[in-house]
Structures are given as structure tokens and as C-alpha cells.
Amino acid sequence: DGGITQSPKYLFRKEGQNVTLSCEQNLNHDAMYWYRQDPGQGLRLIYYSQIVNDFQKGDIAEGYSVSREKKESFPLTVTSAQKNPTAFYLCASSIFPRRVTDEQYFGPGTRLTVT
Amino acid sequence: KQEVTQIPAALSVPEGENLVLNCSFTDSAIYNLQWFRQDPGKGLTSLLLIQSSQREQTSGRLNASLDKSSGRSTLYIAASQPGDSATYLCAVRALSNYQLIWGAGTKLIIKP
């Protein structure tokens, strides 16, 4: 059963703590993405990776970090430097972004609450 | 800078009606456009993808059109059902970096 898994579904942290969100895919996709979703706004790209051991900053990378050591995994760390970390975080993957028919497939999301 | 707008932000219609959701974008230099569905608290499901060279795509009761020259796409839903209630998002893939630029979505409620 192919797909993207994100864990945990809900995450609660105290302000000042770093937290890592997990994203795993078994679709054999080269590209993976992290988005942030806030109420009433479109998705905003945090980081993306088109190949193992390589990743690029998106529009709102400040306060976040990622790694891509394996094709299947793209964990996101929300650091204490992120000013407003409470949000819904979505991970996605796609085969090859430069292909005109490339579609992104999404995981179920992780809702992070920082107090 | 590419901007994507979806109006209205929310829409409520009786079951059985046909309806149209709108998506507009400011830069016609796009690679493709995708429509997604999001149920509350869940991830996104891709509904339709229209390549920049195409005018429309159909899947079941859904039909999406694309007019690049006017910067518009519509998602037509025929014979709406309560199960169609969700937020619908559109996204355009930029030619510059192949990343998706997102609209804020239209929250659709189908009343039984």
C-alpha cells in the first residue's frame, strides 16, 4: 500500500524546545516537500528536496531545518528560532517536478501546538 | 510575483446543484495547474491536473478548465452531494522554479 506517512498526528511542545516531524514515503518519488498551512492562507513552502543529500529553502525556511539522508525520508525540525511554530504541517512527494504531468501527493499532516 | 486567488472563500449550496469554483492567477507563465481537495484536519488529495497546453480535464463529476491568457481556472462540480463538502484548493506550478503557488482555498458546504 503506497503512500506518505507523517507522525505524529498531533504534537505539543513547550516554547523554546526543538521538535522533529517525521515524513516517510514508499512511492519511490525523488522529490519531497514540507509545507505549512495556517487558517485562511494558502500552503507555504518551507523546504524541498529533489534528490538525496540535497535540499533547497522555500519561501519560509527561517527557523526550520531538514535532512534528506534517504530517498524515503525527509524529516523537518522546527527549532526554537521559529517565531510562530503553531500550525498544520504537510509533507508531500512527487516523481519529478520538471515533468509537466508531475503531481504532488500529500501525507495526512501533523498539527503542532507550541505553548 | 505569481499570486493565486480563490473567490469566494466559502460557498454553501443545496444538494444536487451544479456549481463552479474559481481560481485566478497573475502570471500566465505556468507549467500546469492542479486542483486539490482537503477534508478538515486531513492532508490534500489531488483531483485534477491541467497541463499548460490543455484547456480542460475531466474526472467523473468534476471538470476543470484552464484559460492561461485570462489567468483563470474553474472547477465545475456536477450534481453536488454532501460528500463533496470540503475545502478545494488550486495551485499553479511556476515555470521559474517548478514549485507550486497556492490559493487559500474555497470551503464548500453541500446542504442535504
PDB file of N, CA, C and O in Angstrom, chain A residues 9 33 35 37 40-45 48 50 88 90 94 97-104 106-109 111, chain B residues 31-32 34 36 38 41-52 89 93 97-105:
ATOM      1  N   LYS A   9       0.394  12.587  14.579  1.00  0.00           N
ATOM      2  CA  LYS A   9      -0.702  13.374  14.034  1.00  0.00           C
ATOM      3  C   LYS A   9      -0.852  14.689  14.798  1.00  0.00           C
ATOM      4  O   LYS A   9      -1.131  15.730  14.207  1.00  0.00           O
ATOM      5  N   TYR A  33       8.660  17.473  -0.127  1.00  0.00           N
ATOM      6  CA  TYR A  33       8.374  18.866   0.208  1.00  0.00           C
ATOM      7  C   TYR A  33       7.795  18.954   1.617  1.00  0.00           C
ATOM      8  O   TYR A  33       7.103  18.038   2.080  1.00  0.00           O
ATOM      9  N   TYR A  35       5.356  21.738   3.708  1.00  0.00           N
ATOM     10  CA  TYR A  35       4.535  22.937   3.657  1.00  0.00           C
ATOM     11  C   TYR A  35       3.999  23.243   5.052  1.00  0.00           C
ATOM     12  O   TYR A  35       3.792  22.354   5.875  1.00  0.00           O
ATOM     13  N   GLN A  37       0.600  25.177   6.791  1.00  0.00           N
ATOM     14  CA  GLN A  37      -0.741  25.673   6.490  1.00  0.00           C
ATOM     15  C   GLN A  37      -1.285  26.365   7.721  1.00  0.00           C
ATOM     16  O   GLN A  37      -1.347  25.780   8.799  1.00  0.00           O
ATOM     17  N   GLY A  40      -6.994  30.148   6.733  1.00  0.00           N
ATOM     18  CA  GLY A  40      -7.292  31.223   5.801  1.00  0.00           C
ATOM     19  C   GLY A  40      -6.173  31.560   4.834  1.00  0.00           C
ATOM     20  O   GLY A  40      -6.299  32.515   4.058  1.00  0.00           O
ATOM     21  N   GLN A  41      -5.099  30.780   4.846  1.00  0.00           N
ATOM     22  CA  GLN A  41      -3.984  31.048   3.942  1.00  0.00           C
ATOM     23  C   GLN A  41      -3.701  29.844   3.064  1.00  0.00           C
ATOM     24  O   GLN A  41      -4.022  28.710   3.428  1.00  0.00           O
ATOM     25  N   GLY A  42      -3.074  30.105   1.936  1.00  0.00           N
ATOM     26  CA  GLY A  42      -2.616  29.003   1.106  1.00  0.00           C
ATOM     27  C   GLY A  42      -1.422  28.321   1.743  1.00  0.00           C
ATOM     28  O   GLY A  42      -0.827  28.829   2.689  1.00  0.00           O
ATOM     29  N   LEU A  43      -1.080  27.152   1.215  1.00  0.00           N
ATOM     30  CA  LEU A  43       0.092  26.448   1.713  1.00  0.00           C
ATOM     31  C   LEU A  43       1.355  27.250   1.392  1.00  0.00           C
ATOM     32  O   LEU A  43       1.458  27.861   0.318  1.00  0.00           O
ATOM     33  N   ARG A  44       2.299  27.231   2.323  1.00  0.00           N
ATOM     34  CA  ARG A  44       3.571  27.917   2.095  1.00  0.00           C
ATOM     35  C   ARG A  44       4.701  26.906   2.181  1.00  0.00           C
ATOM     36  O   ARG A  44       4.766  26.106   3.116  1.00  0.00           O
ATOM     37  N   LEU A  45       5.601  26.984   1.222  1.00  0.00           N
ATOM     38  CA  LEU A  45       6.687  26.011   1.100  1.00  0.00           C
ATOM     39  C   LEU A  45       7.800  26.348   2.079  1.00  0.00           C
ATOM     40  O   LEU A  45       8.319  27.469   2.085  1.00  0.00           O
ATOM     41  N   TYR A  48      12.282  21.996   0.215  1.00  0.00           N
ATOM     42  CA  TYR A  48      12.036  20.906  -0.712  1.00  0.00           C
ATOM     43  C   TYR A  48      13.357  20.245  -1.081  1.00  0.00           C
ATOM     44  O   TYR A  48      14.422  20.857  -0.975  1.00  0.00           O
ATOM     45  N   GLN A  50      14.977  17.565  -4.124  1.00  0.00           N
ATOM     46  CA  GLN A  50      14.746  16.875  -5.392  1.00  0.00           C
ATOM     47  C   GLN A  50      15.593  15.613  -5.514  1.00  0.00           C
ATOM     48  O   GLN A  50      15.401  14.825  -6.445  1.00  0.00           O
ATOM     49  N   PHE A  88      -0.342  23.674  11.027  1.00  0.00           N
ATOM     50  CA  PHE A  88      -0.541  22.347  10.454  1.00  0.00           C
ATOM     51  C   PHE A  88       0.557  22.146   9.413  1.00  0.00           C
ATOM     52  O   PHE A  88       0.708  22.972   8.509  1.00  0.00           O
ATOM     53  N   LEU A  90       2.375  19.879   6.476  1.00  0.00           N
ATOM     54  CA  LEU A  90       2.075  18.874   5.459  1.00  0.00           C
ATOM     55  C   LEU A  90       3.338  18.506   4.697  1.00  0.00           C
ATOM     56  O   LEU A  90       4.093  19.373   4.273  1.00  0.00           O
ATOM     57  N   SER A  94       6.700  13.966  -4.990  1.00  0.00           N
ATOM     58  CA  SER A  94       6.349  13.860  -6.403  1.00  0.00           C
ATOM     59  C   SER A  94       7.485  13.174  -7.145  1.00  0.00           C
ATOM     60  O   SER A  94       8.617  13.124  -6.657  1.00  0.00           O
ATOM     61  N   PRO A  97       9.629  17.108 -10.492  1.00  0.00           N
ATOM     62  CA  PRO A  97       8.942  18.397 -10.632  1.00  0.00           C
ATOM     63  C   PRO A  97       8.981  18.996 -12.036  1.00  0.00           C
ATOM     64  O   PRO A  97       8.087  19.756 -12.395  1.00  0.00           O
ATOM     65  N   ARG A  98       9.993  18.685 -12.820  1.00  0.00           N
ATOM     66  CA  ARG A  98      10.107  19.310 -14.135  1.00  0.00           C
ATOM     67  C   ARG A  98       9.280  18.608 -15.206  1.00  0.00           C
ATOM     68  O   ARG A  98       9.257  19.040 -16.355  1.00  0.00           O
ATOM     69  N   ARG A  99       8.617  17.550 -14.825  1.00  0.00           N
ATOM     70  CA  ARG A  99       7.752  16.875 -15.777  1.00  0.00           C
ATOM     71  C   ARG A  99       6.396  17.573 -15.761  1.00  0.00           C
ATOM     72  O   ARG A  99       5.847  17.817 -14.689  1.00  0.00           O
ATOM     73  N   VAL A 100       5.845  17.853 -16.902  1.00  0.00           N
ATOM     74  CA  VAL A 100       4.642  18.690 -16.977  1.00  0.00           C
ATOM     75  C   VAL A 100       3.442  18.015 -16.340  1.00  0.00           C
ATOM     76  O   VAL A 100       2.482  18.680 -15.941  1.00  0.00           O
ATOM     77  N   THR A 101       3.474  16.690 -16.220  1.00  0.00           N
ATOM     78  CA  THR A 101       2.362  15.968 -15.600  1.00  0.00           C
ATOM     79  C   THR A 101       2.637  15.625 -14.135  1.00  0.00           C
ATOM     80  O   THR A 101       1.892  14.873 -13.518  1.00  0.00           O
ATOM     81  N   ASP A 102       3.705  16.191 -13.591  1.00  0.00           N
ATOM     82  CA  ASP A 102       4.084  15.853 -12.209  1.00  0.00           C
ATOM     83  C   ASP A 102       3.018  16.296 -11.215  1.00  0.00           C
ATOM     84  O   ASP A 102       2.620  17.461 -11.198  1.00  0.00           O
ATOM     85  N   GLU A 103       2.575  15.375 -10.372  1.00  0.00           N
ATOM     86  CA  GLU A 103       1.591  15.669  -9.340  1.00  0.00           C
ATOM     87  C   GLU A 103       2.214  15.472  -7.972  1.00  0.00           C
ATOM     88  O   GLU A 103       3.031  14.571  -7.780  1.00  0.00           O
ATOM     89  N   GLN A 104       1.794  16.293  -7.032  1.00  0.00           N
ATOM     90  CA  GLN A 104       2.259  16.129  -5.659  1.00  0.00           C
ATOM     91  C   GLN A 104       1.229  15.316  -4.877  1.00  0.00           C
ATOM     92  O   GLN A 104       0.029  15.534  -4.996  1.00  0.00           O
ATOM     93  N   PHE A 106       0.191  13.980  -0.971  1.00  0.00           N
ATOM     94  CA  PHE A 106       0.337  14.514   0.381  1.00  0.00           C
ATOM     95  C   PHE A 106       0.131  13.465   1.463  1.00  0.00           C
ATOM     96  O   PHE A 106      -0.642  12.518   1.300  1.00  0.00           O
ATOM     97  N   GLY A 107       0.836  13.673   2.576  1.00  0.00           N
ATOM     98  CA  GLY A 107       0.590  12.903   3.775  1.00  0.00           C
ATOM     99  C   GLY A 107      -0.580  13.489   4.550  1.00  0.00           C
ATOM    100  O   GLY A 107      -1.141  14.518   4.158  1.00  0.00           O
ATOM    101  N   PRO A 108      -0.949  12.854   5.671  1.00  0.00           N
ATOM    102  CA  PRO A 108      -2.121  13.290   6.438  1.00  0.00           C
ATOM    103  C   PRO A 108      -1.882  14.528   7.292  1.00  0.00           C
ATOM    104  O   PRO A 108      -2.836  15.094   7.826  1.00  0.00           O
ATOM    105  N   GLY A 109      -0.638  14.950   7.442  1.00  0.00           N
ATOM    106  CA  GLY A 109      -0.352  16.164   8.193  1.00  0.00           C
ATOM    107  C   GLY A 109      -0.050  15.931   9.665  1.00  0.00           C
ATOM    108  O   GLY A 109      -0.443  14.907  10.252  1.00  0.00           O
ATOM    109  N   ARG A 111      -0.299  18.272  13.243  1.00  0.00           N
ATOM    110  CA  ARG A 111      -0.688  19.545  13.849  1.00  0.00           C
ATOM    111  C   ARG A 111       0.205  19.795  15.054  1.00  0.00           C
ATOM    112  O   ARG A 111       0.161  19.036  16.029  1.00  0.00           O
TER     113      ARG A 111
ATOM    114  N   TYR B  31       3.424  26.098 -15.627  1.00  0.00           N
ATOM    115  CA  TYR B  31       3.747  24.781 -16.146  1.00  0.00           C
ATOM    116  C   TYR B  31       2.491  23.917 -16.175  1.00  0.00           C
ATOM    117  O   TYR B  31       2.230  23.199 -17.128  1.00  0.00           O
ATOM    118  N   ASN B  32       1.765  23.957 -15.097  1.00  0.00           N
ATOM    119  CA  ASN B  32       0.482  23.281 -15.004  1.00  0.00           C
ATOM    120  C   ASN B  32      -0.310  23.858 -13.846  1.00  0.00           C
ATOM    121  O   ASN B  32       0.183  24.734 -13.121  1.00  0.00           O
ATOM    122  N   GLN B  34      -3.103  22.550 -10.699  1.00  0.00           N
ATOM    123  CA  GLN B  34      -3.733  21.421 -10.029  1.00  0.00           C
ATOM    124  C   GLN B  34      -4.857  21.890  -9.131  1.00  0.00           C
ATOM    125  O   GLN B  34      -4.737  22.932  -8.469  1.00  0.00           O
ATOM    126  N   PHE B  36      -7.005  20.515  -5.775  1.00  0.00           N
ATOM    127  CA  PHE B  36      -6.930  19.570  -4.670  1.00  0.00           C
ATOM    128  C   PHE B  36      -8.171  19.696  -3.807  1.00  0.00           C
ATOM    129  O   PHE B  36      -8.829  20.744  -3.759  1.00  0.00           O
ATOM    130  N   GLN B  38      -9.327  19.076   0.312  1.00  0.00           N
ATOM    131  CA  GLN B  38      -8.849  18.851   1.673  1.00  0.00           C
ATOM    132  C   GLN B  38     -10.033  18.726   2.615  1.00  0.00           C
ATOM    133  O   GLN B  38     -10.831  19.655   2.737  1.00  0.00           O
ATOM    134  N   GLY B  41      -8.818  18.826   8.842  1.00  0.00           N
ATOM    135  CA  GLY B  41      -7.757  18.181   9.611  1.00  0.00           C
ATOM    136  C   GLY B  41      -6.998  17.102   8.870  1.00  0.00           C
ATOM    137  O   GLY B  41      -6.249  16.338   9.489  1.00  0.00           O
ATOM    138  N   LYS B  42      -7.178  17.037   7.557  1.00  0.00           N
ATOM    139  CA  LYS B  42      -6.531  15.971   6.781  1.00  0.00           C
ATOM    140  C   LYS B  42      -5.564  16.546   5.746  1.00  0.00           C
ATOM    141  O   LYS B  42      -5.484  17.755   5.537  1.00  0.00           O
ATOM    142  N   GLY B  43      -4.859  15.636   5.085  1.00  0.00           N
ATOM    143  CA  GLY B  43      -3.992  16.047   4.006  1.00  0.00           C
ATOM    144  C   GLY B  43      -4.778  16.364   2.748  1.00  0.00           C
ATOM    145  O   GLY B  43      -6.005  16.347   2.746  1.00  0.00           O
ATOM    146  N   LEU B  44      -4.055  16.657   1.674  1.00  0.00           N
ATOM    147  CA  LEU B  44      -4.686  17.033   0.412  1.00  0.00           C
ATOM    148  C   LEU B  44      -4.753  15.848  -0.538  1.00  0.00           C
ATOM    149  O   LEU B  44      -3.847  15.007  -0.571  1.00  0.00           O
ATOM    150  N   THR B  45      -5.820  15.808  -1.333  1.00  0.00           N
ATOM    151  CA  THR B  45      -5.974  14.798  -2.366  1.00  0.00           C
ATOM    152  C   THR B  45      -6.024  15.496  -3.711  1.00  0.00           C
ATOM    153  O   THR B  45      -6.814  16.418  -3.900  1.00  0.00           O
ATOM    154  N   SER B  46      -5.181  15.063  -4.633  1.00  0.00           N
ATOM    155  CA  SER B  46      -5.175  15.667  -5.958  1.00  0.00           C
ATOM    156  C   SER B  46      -6.424  15.239  -6.719  1.00  0.00           C
ATOM    157  O   SER B  46      -6.779  14.061  -6.761  1.00  0.00           O
ATOM    158  N   LEU B  47      -7.122  16.217  -7.309  1.00  0.00           N
ATOM    159  CA  LEU B  47      -8.337  15.938  -8.078  1.00  0.00           C
ATOM    160  C   LEU B  47      -8.053  15.924  -9.575  1.00  0.00           C
ATOM    161  O   LEU B  47      -8.401  14.968 -10.273  1.00  0.00           O
ATOM    162  N   LEU B  48      -7.476  16.996 -10.058  1.00  0.00           N
ATOM    163  CA  LEU B  48      -7.231  17.136 -11.485  1.00  0.00           C
ATOM    164  C   LEU B  48      -5.966  17.959 -11.695  1.00  0.00           C
ATOM    165  O   LEU B  48      -5.681  18.879 -10.940  1.00  0.00           O
ATOM    166  N   LEU B  49      -5.239  17.605 -12.747  1.00  0.00           N
ATOM    167  CA  LEU B  49      -4.072  18.377 -13.170  1.00  0.00           C
ATOM    168  C   LEU B  49      -4.276  18.771 -14.619  1.00  0.00           C
ATOM    169  O   LEU B  49      -4.611  17.912 -15.453  1.00  0.00           O
ATOM    170  N   ILE B  50      -4.109  20.050 -14.911  1.00  0.00           N
ATOM    171  CA  ILE B  50      -4.229  20.533 -16.288  1.00  0.00           C
ATOM    172  C   ILE B  50      -2.865  21.041 -16.726  1.00  0.00           C
ATOM    173  O   ILE B  50      -2.295  21.943 -16.095  1.00  0.00           O
ATOM    174  N   GLN B  51      -2.344  20.479 -17.776  1.00  0.00           N
ATOM    175  CA  GLN B  51      -1.079  20.961 -18.321  1.00  0.00           C
ATOM    176  C   GLN B  51      -1.305  22.322 -18.976  1.00  0.00           C
ATOM    177  O   GLN B  51      -2.413  22.641 -19.398  1.00  0.00           O
ATOM    178  N   SER B  52      -0.240  23.090 -19.103  1.00  0.00           N
ATOM    179  CA  SER B  52      -0.365  24.450 -19.638  1.00  0.00           C
ATOM    180  C   SER B  52      -0.892  24.457 -21.077  1.00  0.00           C
ATOM    181  O   SER B  52      -1.497  25.429 -21.522  1.00  0.00           O
ATOM    182  N   LEU B  89      -8.644  23.538  -3.095  1.00  0.00           N
ATOM    183  CA  LEU B  89      -7.507  24.427  -3.315  1.00  0.00           C
ATOM    184  C   LEU B  89      -6.987  24.268  -4.736  1.00  0.00           C
ATOM    185  O   LEU B  89      -6.970  23.163  -5.276  1.00  0.00           O
ATOM    186  N   ARG B  93       1.902  25.646 -10.987  1.00  0.00           N
ATOM    187  CA  ARG B  93       3.331  25.331 -10.934  1.00  0.00           C
ATOM    188  C   ARG B  93       4.078  26.380 -11.747  1.00  0.00           C
ATOM    189  O   ARG B  93       3.838  26.536 -12.941  1.00  0.00           O
ATOM    190  N   ASN B  97      10.729  27.963 -11.103  1.00  0.00           N
ATOM    191  CA  ASN B  97      11.403  27.001 -10.225  1.00  0.00           C
ATOM    192  C   ASN B  97      10.611  25.704 -10.054  1.00  0.00           C
ATOM    193  O   ASN B  97      10.997  24.856  -9.250  1.00  0.00           O
ATOM    194  N   TYR B  98       9.537  25.553 -10.815  1.00  0.00           N
ATOM    195  CA  TYR B  98       8.726  24.324 -10.813  1.00  0.00           C
ATOM    196  C   TYR B  98       8.029  24.053  -9.490  1.00  0.00           C
ATOM    197  O   TYR B  98       7.533  22.963  -9.254  1.00  0.00           O
ATOM    198  N   GLN B  99       7.933  25.071  -8.635  1.00  0.00           N
ATOM    199  CA  GLN B  99       7.237  24.875  -7.365  1.00  0.00           C
ATOM    200  C   GLN B  99       5.803  25.357  -7.463  1.00  0.00           C
ATOM    201  O   GLN B  99       5.457  26.189  -8.312  1.00  0.00           O
ATOM    202  N   LEU B 100       4.955  24.821  -6.580  1.00  0.00           N
ATOM    203  CA  LEU B 100       3.544  25.171  -6.581  1.00  0.00           C
ATOM    204  C   LEU B 100       3.301  26.462  -5.805  1.00  0.00           C
ATOM    205  O   LEU B 100       3.854  26.652  -4.718  1.00  0.00           O
ATOM    206  N   ILE B 101       2.472  27.319  -6.379  1.00  0.00           N
ATOM    207  CA  ILE B 101       1.994  28.530  -5.719  1.00  0.00           C
ATOM    208  C   ILE B 101       0.512  28.312  -5.449  1.00  0.00           C
ATOM    209  O   ILE B 101      -0.245  28.008  -6.384  1.00  0.00           O
ATOM    210  N   TRP B 102       0.108  28.523  -4.177  1.00  0.00           N
ATOM    211  CA  TRP B 102      -1.213  28.085  -3.742  1.00  0.00           C
ATOM    212  C   TRP B 102      -2.206  29.218  -3.528  1.00  0.00           C
ATOM    213  O   TRP B 102      -1.842  30.302  -3.065  1.00  0.00           O
ATOM    214  N   GLY B 103      -3.467  28.922  -3.854  1.00  0.00           N
ATOM    215  CA  GLY B 103      -4.563  29.764  -3.403  1.00  0.00           C
ATOM    216  C   GLY B 103      -4.938  29.380  -1.980  1.00  0.00           C
ATOM    217  O   GLY B 103      -4.520  28.337  -1.476  1.00  0.00           O
ATOM    218  N   ALA B 104      -5.749  30.214  -1.339  1.00  0.00           N
ATOM    219  CA  ALA B 104      -6.141  29.985   0.059  1.00  0.00           C
ATOM    220  C   ALA B 104      -7.292  28.993   0.178  1.00  0.00           C
ATOM    221  O   ALA B 104      -7.607  28.541   1.283  1.00  0.00           O
ATOM    222  N   GLY B 105      -7.936  28.678  -0.935  1.00  0.00           N
ATOM    223  CA  GLY B 105      -8.986  27.666  -0.919  1.00  0.00           C
ATOM    224  C   GLY B 105     -10.389  28.230  -0.836  1.00  0.00           C
ATOM    225  O   GLY B 105     -10.608  29.374  -0.418  1.00  0.00           O
TER     226      GLY B 105
END
